[in-house]
Amino acid sequence: MLTFAEEILLLNLDDKKGSFLSTVPDQALRTALAGALLMELAVLNRIDTDLDALLVVAPDPTGDPLLDEVLHHIHTGEADQPAAFWLNEIAWKIDDLRDRIVQGLVEKGVLKIEDRKVLWVFPQRRYPLLDDREVKEVRARLRDLLLGDDIPEYRDAVLVGLVHSCGMVDILFTDQELPQIMPRLTRLAQLDLIGREVDRAIREIMMAMTAHNIRGVGFY
């Protein structure tokens, strides 16, 4: 089974070009991946959270090196910190976050890494899929969930929140479908406390980037 973080990366991959989409800014993607790792630990009953603090309830290893590093980081870090604190810690203090999640997909046989040179000079890294069943499955799952009215599985509801937070909904749906799915999407995205923190953090990142761009525009 893929983790939330691996599914988010797959959804952000242009499977024809083997490159990641530029529609999601790096800061927002890192925050979404950090949130995905925290949510995975919550589903595995290793952490719990309330309005005041995120706590380790079982420090037992999960068997996933990245998840275990995150769990250890929380377990040995500052006590009684809220989810927002750990979201920022994981997003910016774990080196090569995206690359390590990519490596997990490589080890699971989902994609491979190719390094080549463009015009024999400029290095370029691609991530061609070895097996597109996983990405097709997650896309189909989310489409069925949001276009239907079935009660969602918890994992699917969490993934919907992450997709909503980092602005990846238009990857899955046409302009004509968006008005139909937005009410249900908005409701599902608010079900998880960590998910709400991810959404808030990414909105703050996007607002800060917009404000910076506006300040950078010169008027003559």
C-alpha angles and dihedrals in degrees: 000000000000120000123239090255092052092049092050091052092048091052089051093052123099096221093197096052097031092229135111119260116254093213091091112063115232093244091053093046093050090051092048091049091049090051090048091055092049091048090050090054090049092052089049089053093242096119138024132192141197133175092287110037147005112228138189108236097174121019093191113133117259096208092245110107096212095045090047091052091051091047092050090048091055095041093053097034134084112321126235096017120152125245091259091061093052092044089060093042094053095042096053109022102051107082121231093003096169094042092053092051089048088053089056089056090049091052090050091053095244099120142354135221121243125187118195141150126251111220086358090284116061116071117230130182121207132186108206116187117247092190121019095189092094096054092043090050095052092046092049091046093054094044092051091048097051098038092048134053103232119131104262127236109248093246091053093049090052092050091049089056092052093048090049093048097054095043098248097131094102089059088067104034138048123238088255092054097047097079089051097053102035099086092051092041092053092050094049093046091061097054098089125060095213088047091056090052090051090050093049093047094049092047089053090050092050093047091050091050091049092049091049092051092049091050089049093058112099123214119210 
